[in-house]
mmCIF file of C-alpha atoms in Angstrom:
data_model
loop_
_atom_site.group_PDB
_atom_site.id
_atom_site.type_symbol
_atom_site.label_atom_id
_atom_site.label_comp_id
_atom_site.label_asym_id
_atom_site.label_seq_id
_atom_site.Cartn_x
_atom_site.Cartn_y
_atom_site.Cartn_z
ATOM 1 C CA ASP D 1437 90.618 93.528 114.008
ATOM 2 C CA ALA D 1438 91.066 95.906 111.107
ATOM 3 C CA LYS D 1439 92.762 94.362 108.086
ATOM 4 C CA THR D 1440 94.500 97.613 107.133
ATOM 5 C CA THR D 1441 97.416 99.690 108.400
ATOM 6 C CA GLN D 1442 97.555 103.452 107.881
ATOM 7 C CA PRO D 1443 99.812 106.225 109.196
ATOM 8 C CA THR D 1444 98.321 107.982 112.202
ATOM 9 C CA SER D 1445 98.636 111.459 110.705
ATOM 10 C CA MET D 1446 99.882 113.361 107.649
ATOM 11 C CA ASP D 1447 100.240 116.970 106.555
ATOM 12 C CA CYS D 1448 99.832 118.383 103.065
ATOM 13 C CA ALA D 1449 100.086 121.894 101.661
ATOM 14 C CA GLU D 1450 96.958 123.403 100.171
ATOM 15 C CA GLY D 1451 96.872 122.996 96.387
ATOM 16 C CA ARG D 1452 99.262 120.050 96.381
ATOM 17 C CA ALA D 1453 98.365 116.413 95.864
ATOM 18 C CA ALA D 1454 97.719 114.474 99.055
ATOM 19 C CA ASN D 1455 98.841 110.848 98.857
ATOM 20 C CA LEU D 1456 97.493 108.603 101.604
ATOM 21 C CA PRO D 1457 98.989 105.111 101.836
ATOM 22 C CA CYS D 1458 97.332 101.964 103.148
ATOM 23 C CA ASN D 1459 98.673 98.456 103.691
ATOM 24 C CA HIS D 1460 96.317 95.478 103.424
ATOM 25 C CA SER D 1461 98.648 92.516 103.051
ATOM 26 C CA THR D 1462 96.040 89.888 104.063
ATOM 27 C CA ILE D 1463 93.394 90.979 101.564
ATOM 28 C CA SER D 1464 91.496 88.149 99.864
ATOM 29 C CA GLY D 1465 90.905 87.918 96.142
ATOM 30 C CA ASN D 1466 87.268 89.007 96.252
ATOM 31 C CA GLU D 1467 87.613 91.789 98.844
ATOM 32 C CA TYR D 1468 87.349 95.389 97.765
ATOM 33 C CA VAL D 1469 89.375 98.321 99.103
ATOM 34 C CA TYR D 1470 87.126 101.167 100.225
ATOM 35 C CA TRP D 1471 88.015 104.692 101.302
ATOM 36 C CA TYR D 1472 85.852 106.920 103.448
ATOM 37 C CA ARG D 1473 86.590 110.171 105.215
ATOM 38 C CA GLN D 1474 85.090 111.725 108.316
ATOM 39 C CA ILE D 1475 85.123 115.421 109.019
ATOM 40 C CA HIS D 1476 84.979 116.189 112.754
ATOM 41 C CA SER D 1477 82.301 113.788 114.091
ATOM 42 C CA GLN D 1478 80.080 114.014 111.030
ATOM 43 C CA GLY D 1479 78.957 110.832 109.298
ATOM 44 C CA PRO D 1480 81.658 109.165 107.171
ATOM 45 C CA GLN D 1481 81.639 110.202 103.524
ATOM 46 C CA TYR D 1482 82.243 107.605 100.809
ATOM 47 C CA ILE D 1483 85.163 108.524 98.544
ATOM 48 C CA ILE D 1484 86.047 105.651 96.225
ATOM 49 C CA HIS D 1485 86.541 101.893 96.029
ATOM 50 C CA GLY D 1486 88.333 99.371 93.857
ATOM 51 C CA LEU D 1487 89.160 95.697 93.434
ATOM 52 C CA LYS D 1488 92.373 95.505 91.407
ATOM 53 C CA ASN D 1489 92.322 98.228 88.768
ATOM 54 C CA ASN D 1490 93.099 101.848 89.464
ATOM 55 C CA GLU D 1491 89.984 103.974 89.851
ATOM 56 C CA THR D 1492 89.247 107.676 89.500
ATOM 57 C CA ASN D 1493 86.175 109.750 90.270
ATOM 58 C CA GLU D 1494 85.432 113.410 90.843
ATOM 59 C CA MET D 1495 86.855 113.299 94.362
ATOM 60 C CA ALA D 1496 89.982 111.192 94.168
ATOM 61 C CA SER D 1497 92.062 108.492 92.507
ATOM 62 C CA LEU D 1498 92.799 105.067 93.953
ATOM 63 C CA ILE D 1499 95.993 103.269 93.010
ATOM 64 C CA ILE D 1500 96.144 99.568 93.976
ATOM 65 C CA THR D 1501 99.429 97.674 93.651
ATOM 66 C CA GLU D 1502 99.530 94.663 91.369
ATOM 67 C CA ASP D 1503 99.800 92.231 94.306
ATOM 68 C CA ARG D 1504 96.882 94.123 95.981
ATOM 69 C CA LYS D 1505 98.760 94.300 99.266
ATOM 70 C CA SER D 1506 98.712 98.085 99.406
ATOM 71 C CA SER D 1507 96.964 101.076 97.906
ATOM 72 C CA THR D 1508 97.214 104.856 97.774
ATOM 73 C CA LEU D 1509 94.404 107.379 97.809
ATOM 74 C CA ILE D 1510 95.264 110.545 95.897
ATOM 75 C CA LEU D 1511 93.475 113.859 96.378
ATOM 76 C CA PRO D 1512 94.845 115.765 93.373
ATOM 77 C CA HIS D 1513 94.531 119.361 94.594
ATOM 78 C CA ALA D 1514 93.969 119.391 98.341
ATOM 79 C CA THR D 1515 91.937 122.202 99.909
ATOM 80 C CA LEU D 1516 91.448 123.160 103.541
ATOM 81 C CA ARG D 1517 88.062 121.407 103.435
ATOM 82 C CA ASP D 1518 89.848 118.093 102.823
ATOM 83 C CA THR D 1519 91.122 118.127 106.416
ATOM 84 C CA ALA D 1520 89.570 114.962 107.886
ATOM 85 C CA VAL D 1521 90.248 111.432 109.113
ATOM 86 C CA TYR D 1522 90.613 109.104 106.129
ATOM 87 C CA TYR D 1523 89.751 105.441 106.547
ATOM 88 C CA CYS D 1524 91.002 102.648 104.309
ATOM 89 C CA ILE D 1525 88.824 99.541 104.665
ATOM 90 C CA VAL D 1526 88.949 96.055 103.217
ATOM 91 C CA LYS D 1527 85.313 95.206 102.641
ATOM 92 C CA GLY D 1528 84.224 91.662 103.144
ATOM 93 C CA TYR D 1529 81.146 90.583 105.094
ATOM 94 C CA GLN D 1530 81.155 93.893 106.914
ATOM 95 C CA LEU D 1531 83.158 97.107 107.107
ATOM 96 C CA ILE D 1532 85.884 96.747 109.755
ATOM 97 C CA TRP D 1533 87.345 100.147 110.531
ATOM 98 C CA GLY D 1534 90.780 100.962 111.871
ATOM 99 C CA ALA D 1535 91.829 104.275 113.372
ATOM 100 C CA GLY D 1536 92.399 105.976 110.027
ATOM 101 C CA THR D 1537 94.829 108.743 109.003
ATOM 102 C CA LYS D 1538 94.298 112.259 110.271
ATOM 103 C CA LEU D 1539 95.070 114.443 107.220
ATOM 104 C CA ILE D 1540 95.732 118.112 107.901
ATOM 105 C CA ILE D 1541 95.809 120.490 104.954
ATOM 106 C CA LYS D 1542 97.927 123.552 105.700
ATOM 107 C CA PRO D 1543 97.526 126.931 103.955
ATOM 108 C CA GLU A 549 67.283 111.935 95.743
ATOM 109 C CA THR A 550 67.378 112.297 99.541
ATOM 110 C CA GLY A 551 70.329 111.020 101.526
ATOM 111 C CA VAL A 552 70.381 109.082 104.777
ATOM 112 C CA THR A 553 68.796 110.934 107.675
ATOM 113 C CA GLN A 554 68.949 110.205 111.390
ATOM 114 C CA SER A 555 67.053 111.461 114.408
ATOM 115 C CA PRO A 556 67.529 112.836 116.929
ATOM 116 C CA THR A 557 70.809 114.679 116.441
ATOM 117 C CA HIS A 558 71.734 114.628 120.107
ATOM 118 C CA LEU A 559 70.339 112.771 123.087
ATOM 119 C CA ILE A 560 71.132 112.653 126.797
ATOM 120 C CA LYS A 561 70.001 109.692 128.903
ATOM 121 C CA THR A 562 70.817 108.319 132.331
ATOM 122 C CA ARG A 563 72.228 104.907 133.145
ATOM 123 C CA GLY A 564 69.597 102.132 133.075
ATOM 124 C CA GLN A 565 67.256 103.953 130.692
ATOM 125 C CA GLN A 566 66.261 102.805 127.230
ATOM 126 C CA VAL A 567 66.752 104.711 123.964
ATOM 127 C CA THR A 568 65.462 104.469 120.389
ATOM 128 C CA LEU A 569 67.364 105.969 117.476
ATOM 129 C CA ARG A 570 65.871 106.326 114.013
ATOM 130 C CA CYS A 571 67.241 106.182 110.484
ATOM 131 C CA SER A 572 65.699 106.792 107.082
ATOM 132 C CA SER A 573 67.576 105.105 104.266
ATOM 133 C CA GLN A 574 68.498 106.710 100.978
ATOM 134 C CA SER A 575 65.811 106.466 98.315
ATOM 135 C CA GLY A 576 65.799 103.039 96.668
ATOM 136 C CA HIS A 577 68.032 101.386 99.297
ATOM 137 C CA ASN A 578 66.733 98.275 101.087
ATOM 138 C CA THR A 579 69.640 97.672 103.471
ATOM 139 C CA VAL A 580 70.513 99.543 106.662
ATOM 140 C CA SER A 581 73.598 99.032 108.828
ATOM 141 C CA TRP A 582 74.201 100.475 112.288
ATOM 142 C CA TYR A 583 77.567 101.410 113.765
ATOM 143 C CA GLN A 584 78.792 102.687 117.126
ATOM 144 C CA GLN A 585 81.705 105.129 117.167
ATOM 145 C CA ALA A 586 83.400 105.950 120.457
ATOM 146 C CA LEU A 587 85.442 109.133 120.661
ATOM 147 C CA GLY A 588 88.720 108.860 118.795
ATOM 148 C CA GLN A 589 87.995 105.435 117.322
ATOM 149 C CA GLY A 590 86.688 104.081 114.049
ATOM 150 C CA PRO A 591 83.070 102.949 113.776
ATOM 151 C CA GLN A 592 82.189 99.438 115.023
ATOM 152 C CA PHE A 593 79.563 97.362 113.251
ATOM 153 C CA ILE A 594 76.467 96.633 115.357
ATOM 154 C CA PHE A 595 74.138 94.899 112.878
ATOM 155 C CA GLN A 596 72.583 95.106 109.454
ATOM 156 C CA TYR A 597 68.983 94.815 108.284
ATOM 157 C CA TYR A 598 68.131 93.641 104.786
ATOM 158 C CA ARG A 599 64.519 93.579 103.630
ATOM 159 C CA GLU A 600 63.257 93.745 107.252
ATOM 160 C CA GLU A 601 65.414 90.846 108.531
ATOM 161 C CA GLU A 602 68.618 91.011 110.573
ATOM 162 C CA ASN A 603 71.367 90.080 108.120
ATOM 163 C CA GLY A 604 74.496 90.078 110.262
ATOM 164 C CA ARG A 605 75.601 91.219 113.706
ATOM 165 C CA GLY A 606 78.806 92.430 115.272
ATOM 166 C CA ASN A 607 80.056 91.791 118.782
ATOM 167 C CA PHE A 608 77.312 93.644 120.679
ATOM 168 C CA PRO A 609 75.114 92.278 123.490
ATOM 169 C CA PRO A 610 71.398 91.481 123.001
ATOM 170 C CA ARG A 611 70.355 94.720 124.710
ATOM 171 C CA PHE A 612 71.220 96.294 121.333
ATOM 172 C CA SER A 613 68.304 95.445 119.076
ATOM 173 C CA GLY A 614 66.866 96.769 115.876
ATOM 174 C CA LEU A 615 63.988 96.831 113.502
ATOM 175 C CA GLN A 616 63.475 97.621 109.837
ATOM 176 C CA PHE A 617 60.127 98.738 108.494
ATOM 177 C CA PRO A 618 58.469 98.009 105.117
ATOM 178 C CA ASN A 619 59.649 101.411 103.832
ATOM 179 C CA TYR A 620 63.204 100.294 104.826
ATOM 180 C CA SER A 621 63.633 102.881 107.555
ATOM 181 C CA SER A 622 65.139 101.454 110.708
ATOM 182 C CA GLU A 623 65.357 101.797 114.471
ATOM 183 C CA LEU A 624 68.151 100.976 116.880
ATOM 184 C CA ASN A 625 67.047 100.248 120.429
ATOM 185 C CA VAL A 626 69.399 100.085 123.379
ATOM 186 C CA ASN A 627 68.112 98.850 126.738
ATOM 187 C CA ALA A 628 69.672 99.213 130.181
ATOM 188 C CA LEU A 629 72.015 101.971 129.090
ATOM 189 C CA GLU A 630 75.568 101.943 130.422
ATOM 190 C CA LEU A 631 78.047 104.797 130.595
ATOM 191 C CA ASP A 632 80.157 103.105 127.872
ATOM 192 C CA ASP A 633 77.220 103.358 125.478
ATOM 193 C CA SER A 634 78.020 107.059 125.112
ATOM 194 C CA ALA A 635 79.038 107.363 121.466
ATOM 195 C CA LEU A 636 78.118 108.564 117.993
ATOM 196 C CA TYR A 637 75.636 106.128 116.453
ATOM 197 C CA LEU A 638 75.822 105.946 112.688
ATOM 198 C CA CYS A 639 73.366 104.531 110.231
ATOM 199 C CA ALA A 640 74.357 103.610 106.682
ATOM 200 C CA SER A 641 72.178 102.483 103.811
ATOM 201 C CA SER A 642 73.089 100.484 100.724
ATOM 202 C CA LEU A 643 71.253 99.409 97.638
ATOM 203 C CA GLU A 644 71.271 95.651 98.238
ATOM 204 C CA GLY A 645 72.814 93.742 101.115
ATOM 205 C CA PHE A 646 76.500 93.605 102.019
ATOM 206 C CA THR A 647 77.875 93.848 98.517
ATOM 207 C CA ASP A 648 76.983 97.434 97.773
ATOM 208 C CA THR A 649 78.537 100.705 98.883
ATOM 209 C CA GLN A 650 77.269 102.051 102.198
ATOM 210 C CA TYR A 651 76.276 105.706 102.504
ATOM 211 C CA PHE A 652 76.197 107.199 105.979
ATOM 212 C CA GLY A 653 73.878 109.571 107.770
ATOM 213 C CA PRO A 654 75.063 112.397 110.032
ATOM 214 C CA GLY A 655 74.811 110.293 113.198
ATOM 215 C CA THR A 656 73.135 110.602 116.589
ATOM 216 C CA ARG A 657 75.319 111.674 119.521
ATOM 217 C CA LEU A 658 74.203 109.755 122.633
ATOM 218 C CA THR A 659 75.463 110.792 126.054
ATOM 219 C CA VAL A 660 74.740 108.518 129.017
ATOM 220 C CA LEU A 661 75.116 110.116 132.456
#
């Protein structure tokens, strides 16, 4: 079973920040949090990952709480092309995927 | 630097047949993982190949088998196809084993009639 819990769907206005939450209360100390997204049956696209510190790259920022039981993916200025299913994954021996969050960016 | 490629893009087979799907890993990557994604669900791990050896397997029957070649490309073979095998099959490559980030190809859509 997936070790993460995400909302089924979210909306965000174009140009605003999209904040996607994820709960991973059973995460172990050496397990990373990974985020991928999948645009309509294409291959998943890697976004970002982190262990305990906040991370930022050209696509997004990842905020991990101090107790590591939850995290938030932030897309700073969402565009229509960011509409996708976003998966939060706790990476141990393998990637175990849940159902993800369907993010819809509205004009 | 080329990304992960998969072939064919789409495939239609009938129940009982056998199928081979192919994956070329990203340049410099020696590890390939295969996933099955049914409609509306997240991907499910099938197995991983690291330096030509199977390096981990998910909950899939033995009729799902694989191979990795010296150039680190890989094949997924499925025998005795069942209707439930209809899915998007994804290949991901990573630099070294389980610890590194996996980068996915576009997938092969398999339909079993």
